[in-house]
Amino acid sequence: MLARLESRTPPLAALAVAILAVSTSAVLVRWSTAPSVVLAFYRVLLTTLLVAPFLLTRYRGEFAQFQPRDLLVATLTGAALALHFAAYFESLAWTSVAASVTLVQSQPLFVAVGAALVLGERIGTRKALGIAVAVLGIVAMSAAEFLSGAAVAGSRPLYGNALAVLGAVMAAIYVLVGRSLRQRVALVPYVLVVYTACTITLLVVALVDGQQLTGYGRREWLIFLAMAVGPGLFGHTVVNWALEHVESSVVSVSLLGEPVGATVLALVFLGEAPGVTTVLGGVVVLFGIYVTSSARA
């Protein structure tokens, strides 16, 4: 059944659904009263439990083909994903949705730099220009929020923006480390190992930080489940599937729709209207990311 669904689904349509799904993440984080690391833990845990049945039915053979080195790489990828979620969710407590989501989506810039430093890929003039433009936009956006006090959820916009950038760096590591592995390993075994490693990492962080993992009400559990089904299953998992059928540059550029969708949803459901300077800075960042991502093709 899953195979038939995969074969009949247009990749670009699936990618559009994924962008819409991940755009709901910021609003759900704002609605939750649970600590950010706990929210991230239950999001990934429940997503893992939703994916696991597919492994037991169809992908058991592919999972058995995992080499020890591939398991290590997938585990490191999951740890990077955990730090991405922890930093991103926490950033939403200190800065605006528009700033947080835009900055966390700057990961293509760090992928380009990391690929040049680690993989020896040439940056090129167009890519360097895109990185420079995006960095200028990040500086302008952060300065504008700091000077105008535009952060809605907290009083430390620079701190929140820095966490969002850290989340982008961790997302770039997630992409760089897992990119080659995804070409050799089927989707479900890959994401299951990555999500399991991510879940364990977030659990360790939560326990070390002394966070309470139980005692949450029905509303919080519904948010946990919505995070797993929406941004988790229909979001990131579908994006990972699309990478097998669509060029990575197209996927990277498509992900620029998340800041737009998240900002609109924040306006509708949270009454959070970003300032003019934040919007302009965000547009500059998105343009820089677009130039960088299109150059990667």
PDB file of C-alpha atoms in Angstrom:
ATOM      1  CA  MET A   1       0.000   0.000   0.000  1.00  0.00           C
ATOM      2  CA  LEU A   2       2.787   2.427   0.943  1.00  0.00           C
ATOM      3  CA  ALA A   3       4.600   1.587  -2.303  1.00  0.00           C
ATOM      4  CA  ARG A   4       1.463   2.351  -4.371  1.00  0.00           C
ATOM      5  CA  LEU A   5       0.968   5.627  -2.512  1.00  0.00           C
ATOM      6  CA  GLU A   6       4.583   6.633  -3.155  1.00  0.00           C
ATOM      7  CA  SER A   7       4.341   5.820  -6.860  1.00  0.00           C
ATOM      8  CA  ARG A   8       1.093   7.770  -7.344  1.00  0.00           C
ATOM      9  CA  THR A   9       2.072  10.892  -5.404  1.00  0.00           C
ATOM     10  CA  PRO A  10       3.436  13.794  -7.514  1.00  0.00           C
ATOM     11  CA  PRO A  11       6.674  14.863  -5.762  1.00  0.00           C
ATOM     12  CA  LEU A  12       6.002  18.600  -6.095  1.00  0.00           C
ATOM     13  CA  ALA A  13       2.491  18.203  -4.680  1.00  0.00           C
ATOM     14  CA  ALA A  14       3.894  16.229  -1.763  1.00  0.00           C
ATOM     15  CA  LEU A  15       6.496  18.934  -1.233  1.00  0.00           C
ATOM     16  CA  ALA A  16       3.774  21.606  -1.113  1.00  0.00           C
ATOM     17  CA  VAL A  17       1.930  19.617   1.568  1.00  0.00           C
ATOM     18  CA  ALA A  18       5.182  19.258   3.508  1.00  0.00           C
ATOM     19  CA  ILE A  19       5.830  23.019   3.454  1.00  0.00           C
ATOM     20  CA  LEU A  20       2.307  23.702   4.725  1.00  0.00           C
ATOM     21  CA  ALA A  21       2.774  21.095   7.465  1.00  0.00           C
ATOM     22  CA  VAL A  22       6.093  22.463   8.745  1.00  0.00           C
ATOM     23  CA  SER A  23       4.672  26.007   8.675  1.00  0.00           C
ATOM     24  CA  THR A  24       2.327  25.062  11.533  1.00  0.00           C
ATOM     25  CA  SER A  25       5.224  24.203  13.856  1.00  0.00           C
ATOM     26  CA  ALA A  26       5.873  27.699  15.224  1.00  0.00           C
ATOM     27  CA  VAL A  27       2.221  28.330  16.122  1.00  0.00           C
ATOM     28  CA  LEU A  28       1.967  24.940  17.869  1.00  0.00           C
ATOM     29  CA  VAL A  29       5.132  25.697  19.859  1.00  0.00           C
ATOM     30  CA  ARG A  30       3.660  29.030  20.951  1.00  0.00           C
ATOM     31  CA  TRP A  31       0.399  27.358  22.016  1.00  0.00           C
ATOM     32  CA  SER A  32       2.239  24.842  24.174  1.00  0.00           C
ATOM     33  CA  THR A  33       3.175  25.595  27.789  1.00  0.00           C
ATOM     34  CA  ALA A  34       5.619  22.677  28.014  1.00  0.00           C
ATOM     35  CA  PRO A  35       9.379  23.385  28.108  1.00  0.00           C
ATOM     36  CA  SER A  36      10.848  23.534  24.608  1.00  0.00           C
ATOM     37  CA  VAL A  37      13.052  20.465  25.030  1.00  0.00           C
ATOM     38  CA  VAL A  38      10.088  18.420  26.340  1.00  0.00           C
ATOM     39  CA  LEU A  39       7.931  19.537  23.415  1.00  0.00           C
ATOM     40  CA  ALA A  40      10.706  18.587  20.977  1.00  0.00           C
ATOM     41  CA  PHE A  41      11.154  15.216  22.712  1.00  0.00           C
ATOM     42  CA  TYR A  42       7.502  14.216  22.429  1.00  0.00           C
ATOM     43  CA  ARG A  43       7.251  15.501  18.873  1.00  0.00           C
ATOM     44  CA  VAL A  44      10.092  13.259  17.701  1.00  0.00           C
ATOM     45  CA  LEU A  45       9.099  10.316  19.946  1.00  0.00           C
ATOM     46  CA  LEU A  46       5.533  10.237  18.606  1.00  0.00           C
ATOM     47  CA  THR A  47       6.749  10.688  15.031  1.00  0.00           C
ATOM     48  CA  THR A  48       9.079   7.713  15.528  1.00  0.00           C
ATOM     49  CA  LEU A  49       6.191   5.587  16.826  1.00  0.00           C
ATOM     50  CA  LEU A  50       4.115   6.558  13.765  1.00  0.00           C
ATOM     51  CA  VAL A  51       6.901   5.564  11.355  1.00  0.00           C
ATOM     52  CA  ALA A  52       7.947   2.315  13.114  1.00  0.00           C
ATOM     53  CA  PRO A  53       5.052   0.114  11.808  1.00  0.00           C
ATOM     54  CA  PHE A  54       6.213   0.672   8.218  1.00  0.00           C
ATOM     55  CA  LEU A  55       9.625  -0.715   9.120  1.00  0.00           C
ATOM     56  CA  LEU A  56       8.112  -3.858  10.622  1.00  0.00           C
ATOM     57  CA  THR A  57       5.932  -4.500   7.561  1.00  0.00           C
ATOM     58  CA  ARG A  58       7.863  -3.508   4.465  1.00  0.00           C
ATOM     59  CA  TYR A  59      11.375  -2.264   5.210  1.00  0.00           C
ATOM     60  CA  ARG A  60      12.699  -4.933   7.586  1.00  0.00           C
ATOM     61  CA  GLY A  61      15.130  -6.236   4.957  1.00  0.00           C
ATOM     62  CA  GLU A  62      16.510  -2.766   4.147  1.00  0.00           C
ATOM     63  CA  PHE A  63      17.058  -2.070   7.834  1.00  0.00           C
ATOM     64  CA  ALA A  64      19.092  -5.273   8.152  1.00  0.00           C
ATOM     65  CA  GLN A  65      21.424  -3.960   5.422  1.00  0.00           C
ATOM     66  CA  PHE A  66      22.575  -1.057   7.602  1.00  0.00           C
ATOM     67  CA  GLN A  67      26.355  -1.157   7.990  1.00  0.00           C
ATOM     68  CA  PRO A  68      27.872  -0.222  11.396  1.00  0.00           C
ATOM     69  CA  ARG A  69      29.391   2.912   9.877  1.00  0.00           C
ATOM     70  CA  ASP A  70      26.025   3.934   8.410  1.00  0.00           C
ATOM     71  CA  LEU A  71      24.367   3.442  11.798  1.00  0.00           C
ATOM     72  CA  LEU A  72      26.962   5.722  13.376  1.00  0.00           C
ATOM     73  CA  VAL A  73      26.442   8.378  10.715  1.00  0.00           C
ATOM     74  CA  ALA A  74      22.652   8.204  11.104  1.00  0.00           C
ATOM     75  CA  THR A  75      23.012   8.464  14.890  1.00  0.00           C
ATOM     76  CA  LEU A  76      25.148  11.599  14.601  1.00  0.00           C
ATOM     77  CA  THR A  77      22.601  13.014  12.175  1.00  0.00           C
ATOM     78  CA  GLY A  78      19.848  12.395  14.726  1.00  0.00           C
ATOM     79  CA  ALA A  79      21.838  14.139  17.454  1.00  0.00           C
ATOM     80  CA  ALA A  80      22.274  17.194  15.226  1.00  0.00           C
ATOM     81  CA  LEU A  81      18.534  17.171  14.496  1.00  0.00           C
ATOM     82  CA  ALA A  82      17.820  17.092  18.248  1.00  0.00           C
ATOM     83  CA  LEU A  83      19.950  20.181  18.855  1.00  0.00           C
ATOM     84  CA  HIS A  84      18.232  21.874  15.908  1.00  0.00           C
ATOM     85  CA  PHE A  85      14.788  21.310  17.450  1.00  0.00           C
ATOM     86  CA  ALA A  86      15.897  22.323  20.953  1.00  0.00           C
ATOM     87  CA  ALA A  87      17.445  25.595  19.751  1.00  0.00           C
ATOM     88  CA  TYR A  88      14.619  26.436  17.344  1.00  0.00           C
ATOM     89  CA  PHE A  89      11.780  25.802  19.802  1.00  0.00           C
ATOM     90  CA  GLU A  90      13.535  27.780  22.540  1.00  0.00           C
ATOM     91  CA  SER A  91      14.142  30.701  20.166  1.00  0.00           C
ATOM     92  CA  LEU A  92      10.382  31.118  19.724  1.00  0.00           C
ATOM     93  CA  ALA A  93      10.122  32.074  23.405  1.00  0.00           C
ATOM     94  CA  TRP A  94      12.430  35.059  22.904  1.00  0.00           C
ATOM     95  CA  THR A  95      11.857  36.464  19.423  1.00  0.00           C
ATOM     96  CA  SER A  96       9.094  36.826  16.849  1.00  0.00           C
ATOM     97  CA  VAL A  97       7.821  33.936  14.749  1.00  0.00           C
ATOM     98  CA  ALA A  98       8.842  35.768  11.563  1.00  0.00           C
ATOM     99  CA  ALA A  99      12.429  36.232  12.760  1.00  0.00           C
ATOM    100  CA  SER A 100      12.825  32.778  14.276  1.00  0.00           C
ATOM    101  CA  VAL A 101      11.481  30.807  11.321  1.00  0.00           C
ATOM    102  CA  THR A 102      13.325  32.916   8.754  1.00  0.00           C
ATOM    103  CA  LEU A 103      16.656  32.611  10.556  1.00  0.00           C
ATOM    104  CA  VAL A 104      16.314  28.882  11.197  1.00  0.00           C
ATOM    105  CA  GLN A 105      15.665  28.425   7.471  1.00  0.00           C
ATOM    106  CA  SER A 106      19.065  29.974   6.679  1.00  0.00           C
ATOM    107  CA  GLN A 107      20.559  26.467   6.823  1.00  0.00           C
ATOM    108  CA  PRO A 108      21.354  26.399   3.039  1.00  0.00           C
ATOM    109  CA  LEU A 109      23.954  29.097   3.729  1.00  0.00           C
ATOM    110  CA  PHE A 110      25.707  26.917   6.298  1.00  0.00           C
ATOM    111  CA  VAL A 111      25.336  23.870   4.047  1.00  0.00           C
ATOM    112  CA  ALA A 112      27.160  25.760   1.302  1.00  0.00           C
ATOM    113  CA  VAL A 113      29.949  26.862   3.660  1.00  0.00           C
ATOM    114  CA  GLY A 114      30.203  23.422   5.263  1.00  0.00           C
ATOM    115  CA  ALA A 115      30.328  21.695   1.881  1.00  0.00           C
ATOM    116  CA  ALA A 116      33.197  23.974   0.880  1.00  0.00           C
ATOM    117  CA  LEU A 117      35.157  23.416   4.098  1.00  0.00           C
ATOM    118  CA  VAL A 118      34.453  19.702   4.623  1.00  0.00           C
ATOM    119  CA  LEU A 119      33.716  18.335   1.150  1.00  0.00           C
ATOM    120  CA  GLY A 120      35.951  20.676  -0.838  1.00  0.00           C
ATOM    121  CA  GLU A 121      33.079  22.006  -2.956  1.00  0.00           C
ATOM    122  CA  ARG A 122      33.700  25.311  -4.679  1.00  0.00           C
ATOM    123  CA  ILE A 123      31.519  28.172  -3.428  1.00  0.00           C
ATOM    124  CA  GLY A 124      31.601  30.313  -6.541  1.00  0.00           C
ATOM    125  CA  THR A 125      30.752  33.976  -7.051  1.00  0.00           C
ATOM    126  CA  ARG A 126      26.946  33.593  -7.152  1.00  0.00           C
ATOM    127  CA  LYS A 127      26.861  31.447  -4.037  1.00  0.00           C
ATOM    128  CA  ALA A 128      29.195  33.796  -2.154  1.00  0.00           C
ATOM    129  CA  LEU A 129      26.996  36.739  -3.130  1.00  0.00           C
ATOM    130  CA  GLY A 130      23.908  34.938  -1.839  1.00  0.00           C
ATOM    131  CA  ILE A 131      25.608  34.164   1.478  1.00  0.00           C
ATOM    132  CA  ALA A 132      26.722  37.776   1.880  1.00  0.00           C
ATOM    133  CA  VAL A 133      23.236  39.134   1.145  1.00  0.00           C
ATOM    134  CA  ALA A 134      21.596  36.716   3.589  1.00  0.00           C
ATOM    135  CA  VAL A 135      24.092  37.562   6.341  1.00  0.00           C
ATOM    136  CA  LEU A 136      23.381  41.265   5.852  1.00  0.00           C
ATOM    137  CA  GLY A 137      19.668  40.508   6.134  1.00  0.00           C
ATOM    138  CA  ILE A 138      20.225  38.540   9.353  1.00  0.00           C
ATOM    139  CA  VAL A 139      22.199  41.440  10.868  1.00  0.00           C
ATOM    140  CA  ALA A 140      19.564  43.978   9.774  1.00  0.00           C
ATOM    141  CA  MET A 141      16.700  41.875  11.113  1.00  0.00           C
ATOM    142  CA  SER A 142      18.367  41.306  14.485  1.00  0.00           C
ATOM    143  CA  ALA A 143      19.357  44.949  14.878  1.00  0.00           C
ATOM    144  CA  ALA A 144      15.856  46.109  13.965  1.00  0.00           C
ATOM    145  CA  GLU A 145      14.184  43.824  16.515  1.00  0.00           C
ATOM    146  CA  PHE A 146      16.666  44.820  19.214  1.00  0.00           C
ATOM    147  CA  LEU A 147      16.211  48.567  18.639  1.00  0.00           C
ATOM    148  CA  SER A 148      12.440  48.485  18.209  1.00  0.00           C
ATOM    149  CA  GLY A 149      11.619  45.800  20.793  1.00  0.00           C
ATOM    150  CA  ALA A 150       9.659  43.936  18.128  1.00  0.00           C
ATOM    151  CA  ALA A 151       9.905  40.541  19.788  1.00  0.00           C
ATOM    152  CA  VAL A 152       6.428  39.491  20.804  1.00  0.00           C
ATOM    153  CA  ALA A 153       7.006  36.481  23.012  1.00  0.00           C
ATOM    154  CA  GLY A 154      10.042  37.653  24.966  1.00  0.00           C
ATOM    155  CA  SER A 155      12.298  40.574  25.754  1.00  0.00           C
ATOM    156  CA  ARG A 156      15.564  39.156  24.377  1.00  0.00           C
ATOM    157  CA  PRO A 157      15.303  39.216  20.565  1.00  0.00           C
ATOM    158  CA  LEU A 158      19.063  38.981  20.022  1.00  0.00           C
ATOM    159  CA  TYR A 159      19.206  35.854  22.191  1.00  0.00           C
ATOM    160  CA  GLY A 160      16.232  34.352  20.383  1.00  0.00           C
ATOM    161  CA  ASN A 161      17.723  35.167  16.988  1.00  0.00           C
ATOM    162  CA  ALA A 162      21.061  33.634  18.025  1.00  0.00           C
ATOM    163  CA  LEU A 163      19.270  30.425  19.033  1.00  0.00           C
ATOM    164  CA  ALA A 164      17.490  30.373  15.667  1.00  0.00           C
ATOM    165  CA  VAL A 165      20.825  30.708  13.865  1.00  0.00           C
ATOM    166  CA  LEU A 166      22.222  27.889  16.030  1.00  0.00           C
ATOM    167  CA  GLY A 167      19.221  25.818  14.960  1.00  0.00           C
ATOM    168  CA  ALA A 168      20.094  26.584  11.337  1.00  0.00           C
ATOM    169  CA  VAL A 169      23.694  25.448  11.874  1.00  0.00           C
ATOM    170  CA  MET A 170      22.499  22.175  13.413  1.00  0.00           C
ATOM    171  CA  ALA A 171      20.075  21.681  10.509  1.00  0.00           C
ATOM    172  CA  ALA A 172      22.962  22.209   8.084  1.00  0.00           C
ATOM    173  CA  ILE A 173      24.998  19.540   9.876  1.00  0.00           C
ATOM    174  CA  TYR A 174      21.942  17.276   9.706  1.00  0.00           C
ATOM    175  CA  VAL A 175      21.791  17.766   5.938  1.00  0.00           C
ATOM    176  CA  LEU A 176      25.538  17.483   5.310  1.00  0.00           C
ATOM    177  CA  VAL A 177      26.061  14.358   7.406  1.00  0.00           C
ATOM    178  CA  GLY A 178      22.977  12.561   6.141  1.00  0.00           C
ATOM    179  CA  ARG A 179      23.008  13.592   2.479  1.00  0.00           C
ATOM    180  CA  SER A 180      25.200  10.777   1.161  1.00  0.00           C
ATOM    181  CA  LEU A 181      23.634   8.190   3.484  1.00  0.00           C
ATOM    182  CA  ARG A 182      20.131   8.963   2.208  1.00  0.00           C
ATOM    183  CA  GLN A 183      21.244   7.983  -1.301  1.00  0.00           C
ATOM    184  CA  ARG A 184      22.128   4.451  -0.140  1.00  0.00           C
ATOM    185  CA  VAL A 185      19.445   3.748   2.479  1.00  0.00           C
ATOM    186  CA  ALA A 186      15.657   3.538   2.046  1.00  0.00           C
ATOM    187  CA  LEU A 187      13.566   6.352   3.538  1.00  0.00           C
ATOM    188  CA  VAL A 188      11.841   4.541   6.413  1.00  0.00           C
ATOM    189  CA  PRO A 189      14.952   2.786   7.863  1.00  0.00           C
ATOM    190  CA  TYR A 190      16.892   6.035   7.544  1.00  0.00           C
ATOM    191  CA  VAL A 191      14.374   8.300   9.275  1.00  0.00           C
ATOM    192  CA  LEU A 192      13.639   5.689  11.947  1.00  0.00           C
ATOM    193  CA  VAL A 193      17.307   5.494  12.985  1.00  0.00           C
ATOM    194  CA  VAL A 194      17.659   9.284  12.808  1.00  0.00           C
ATOM    195  CA  TYR A 195      14.447   9.929  14.757  1.00  0.00           C
ATOM    196  CA  THR A 196      15.378   7.326  17.395  1.00  0.00           C
ATOM    197  CA  ALA A 197      18.791   8.918  17.928  1.00  0.00           C
ATOM    198  CA  CYS A 198      17.126  12.341  18.031  1.00  0.00           C
ATOM    199  CA  THR A 199      14.597  11.127  20.631  1.00  0.00           C
ATOM    200  CA  ILE A 200      17.296   9.650  22.878  1.00  0.00           C
ATOM    201  CA  THR A 201      19.394  12.820  22.642  1.00  0.00           C
ATOM    202  CA  LEU A 202      16.438  15.032  23.591  1.00  0.00           C
ATOM    203  CA  LEU A 203      15.550  12.678  26.456  1.00  0.00           C
ATOM    204  CA  VAL A 204      19.078  12.949  27.849  1.00  0.00           C
ATOM    205  CA  VAL A 205      19.013  16.748  27.526  1.00  0.00           C
ATOM    206  CA  ALA A 206      15.627  16.943  29.271  1.00  0.00           C
ATOM    207  CA  LEU A 207      16.727  14.692  32.140  1.00  0.00           C
ATOM    208  CA  VAL A 208      20.029  16.528  32.625  1.00  0.00           C
ATOM    209  CA  ASP A 209      18.131  19.819  32.625  1.00  0.00           C
ATOM    210  CA  GLY A 210      15.737  18.451  35.269  1.00  0.00           C
ATOM    211  CA  GLN A 211      12.624  18.844  33.114  1.00  0.00           C
ATOM    212  CA  GLN A 212       9.366  17.098  34.031  1.00  0.00           C
ATOM    213  CA  LEU A 213       8.266  14.557  31.410  1.00  0.00           C
ATOM    214  CA  THR A 214       4.866  13.659  32.896  1.00  0.00           C
ATOM    215  CA  GLY A 215       1.850  15.427  34.363  1.00  0.00           C
ATOM    216  CA  TYR A 216       0.778  17.294  31.226  1.00  0.00           C
ATOM    217  CA  GLY A 217      -2.907  17.802  30.492  1.00  0.00           C
ATOM    218  CA  ARG A 218      -4.989  16.704  27.533  1.00  0.00           C
ATOM    219  CA  ARG A 219      -4.398  19.962  25.655  1.00  0.00           C
ATOM    220  CA  GLU A 220      -0.626  19.519  25.784  1.00  0.00           C
ATOM    221  CA  TRP A 221      -0.840  15.924  24.594  1.00  0.00           C
ATOM    222  CA  LEU A 222      -2.976  17.023  21.660  1.00  0.00           C
ATOM    223  CA  ILE A 223      -0.285  19.590  20.773  1.00  0.00           C
ATOM    224  CA  PHE A 224       2.421  16.907  21.078  1.00  0.00           C
ATOM    225  CA  LEU A 225       0.430  14.669  18.723  1.00  0.00           C
ATOM    226  CA  ALA A 226      -0.281  17.515  16.291  1.00  0.00           C
ATOM    227  CA  MET A 227       3.446  18.301  16.162  1.00  0.00           C
ATOM    228  CA  ALA A 228       4.216  14.655  15.364  1.00  0.00           C
ATOM    229  CA  VAL A 229       1.528  14.219  12.686  1.00  0.00           C
ATOM    230  CA  GLY A 230       1.869  17.658  11.045  1.00  0.00           C
ATOM    231  CA  PRO A 231       5.442  18.987  11.021  1.00  0.00           C
ATOM    232  CA  GLY A 232       6.868  15.536  11.816  1.00  0.00           C
ATOM    233  CA  LEU A 233       5.136  12.943   9.631  1.00  0.00           C
ATOM    234  CA  PHE A 234       3.677  15.113   6.849  1.00  0.00           C
ATOM    235  CA  GLY A 235       6.498  17.667   7.101  1.00  0.00           C
ATOM    236  CA  HIS A 236      10.065  16.467   7.554  1.00  0.00           C
ATOM    237  CA  THR A 237       9.374  12.851   6.610  1.00  0.00           C
ATOM    238  CA  VAL A 238       7.767  13.892   3.308  1.00  0.00           C
ATOM    239  CA  VAL A 239      10.683  16.277   2.648  1.00  0.00           C
ATOM    240  CA  ASN A 240      13.082  13.352   3.110  1.00  0.00           C
ATOM    241  CA  TRP A 241      10.985  11.338   0.655  1.00  0.00           C
ATOM    242  CA  ALA A 242      10.977  14.212  -1.852  1.00  0.00           C
ATOM    243  CA  LEU A 243      14.786  14.357  -1.815  1.00  0.00           C
ATOM    244  CA  GLU A 244      14.770  11.022  -3.640  1.00  0.00           C
ATOM    245  CA  HIS A 245      12.610  12.392  -6.459  1.00  0.00           C
ATOM    246  CA  VAL A 246      13.372  16.137  -6.658  1.00  0.00           C
ATOM    247  CA  GLU A 247      16.688  17.994  -6.928  1.00  0.00           C
ATOM    248  CA  SER A 248      18.040  19.142  -3.555  1.00  0.00           C
ATOM    249  CA  SER A 249      18.222  22.742  -4.838  1.00  0.00           C
ATOM    250  CA  VAL A 250      14.479  22.667  -5.587  1.00  0.00           C
ATOM    251  CA  VAL A 251      13.733  21.294  -2.119  1.00  0.00           C
ATOM    252  CA  SER A 252      15.945  23.942  -0.470  1.00  0.00           C
ATOM    253  CA  VAL A 253      14.251  26.781  -2.335  1.00  0.00           C
ATOM    254  CA  SER A 254      10.795  25.323  -1.636  1.00  0.00           C
ATOM    255  CA  LEU A 255      11.520  25.362   2.088  1.00  0.00           C
ATOM    256  CA  LEU A 256      11.636  29.154   1.854  1.00  0.00           C
ATOM    257  CA  GLY A 257       7.855  28.935   1.880  1.00  0.00           C
ATOM    258  CA  GLU A 258       7.928  27.988   5.578  1.00  0.00           C
ATOM    259  CA  PRO A 259       8.772  31.491   6.917  1.00  0.00           C
ATOM    260  CA  VAL A 260       5.981  32.959   4.786  1.00  0.00           C
ATOM    261  CA  GLY A 261       3.443  30.363   5.892  1.00  0.00           C
ATOM    262  CA  ALA A 262       4.482  30.546   9.544  1.00  0.00           C
ATOM    263  CA  THR A 263       4.280  34.359   9.567  1.00  0.00           C
ATOM    264  CA  VAL A 264       0.777  34.294   8.068  1.00  0.00           C
ATOM    265  CA  LEU A 265      -0.387  31.649  10.546  1.00  0.00           C
ATOM    266  CA  ALA A 266       1.120  33.639  13.439  1.00  0.00           C
ATOM    267  CA  LEU A 267      -0.794  36.707  12.280  1.00  0.00           C
ATOM    268  CA  VAL A 268      -4.082  34.765  12.036  1.00  0.00           C
ATOM    269  CA  PHE A 269      -3.863  32.581  15.160  1.00  0.00           C
ATOM    270  CA  LEU A 270      -1.571  34.577  17.461  1.00  0.00           C
ATOM    271  CA  GLY A 271      -2.313  38.138  16.352  1.00  0.00           C
ATOM    272  CA  GLU A 272       1.426  38.605  15.882  1.00  0.00           C
ATOM    273  CA  ALA A 273       2.172  41.139  13.156  1.00  0.00           C
ATOM    274  CA  PRO A 274       5.896  41.502  12.423  1.00  0.00           C
ATOM    275  CA  GLY A 275       7.352  44.990  12.180  1.00  0.00           C
ATOM    276  CA  VAL A 276       8.210  46.541   8.825  1.00  0.00           C
ATOM    277  CA  THR A 277      11.949  46.303   9.477  1.00  0.00           C
ATOM    278  CA  THR A 278      11.629  42.631  10.429  1.00  0.00           C
ATOM    279  CA  VAL A 279       9.719  41.912   7.216  1.00  0.00           C
ATOM    280  CA  LEU A 280      12.241  43.792   5.071  1.00  0.00           C
ATOM    281  CA  GLY A 281      15.168  42.058   6.763  1.00  0.00           C
ATOM    282  CA  GLY A 282      13.429  38.722   6.295  1.00  0.00           C
ATOM    283  CA  VAL A 283      12.906  39.407   2.590  1.00  0.00           C
ATOM    284  CA  VAL A 284      16.636  40.125   2.232  1.00  0.00           C
ATOM    285  CA  VAL A 285      17.485  36.881   4.048  1.00  0.00           C
ATOM    286  CA  LEU A 286      15.104  34.850   1.873  1.00  0.00           C
ATOM    287  CA  PHE A 287      16.519  36.421  -1.278  1.00  0.00           C
ATOM    288  CA  GLY A 288      20.056  35.560  -0.168  1.00  0.00           C
ATOM    289  CA  ILE A 289      18.998  31.965   0.590  1.00  0.00           C
ATOM    290  CA  TYR A 290      17.319  31.734  -2.829  1.00  0.00           C
ATOM    291  CA  VAL A 291      20.468  32.924  -4.618  1.00  0.00           C
ATOM    292  CA  THR A 292      22.612  30.474  -2.636  1.00  0.00           C
ATOM    293  CA  SER A 293      20.261  27.517  -3.165  1.00  0.00           C
ATOM    294  CA  SER A 294      19.751  28.157  -6.889  1.00  0.00           C
ATOM    295  CA  ALA A 295      23.520  28.385  -7.342  1.00  0.00           C
ATOM    296  CA  ARG A 296      23.882  24.879  -5.872  1.00  0.00           C
ATOM    297  CA  ALA A 297      22.032  23.427  -8.867  1.00  0.00           C
TER     298      ALA A 297
END
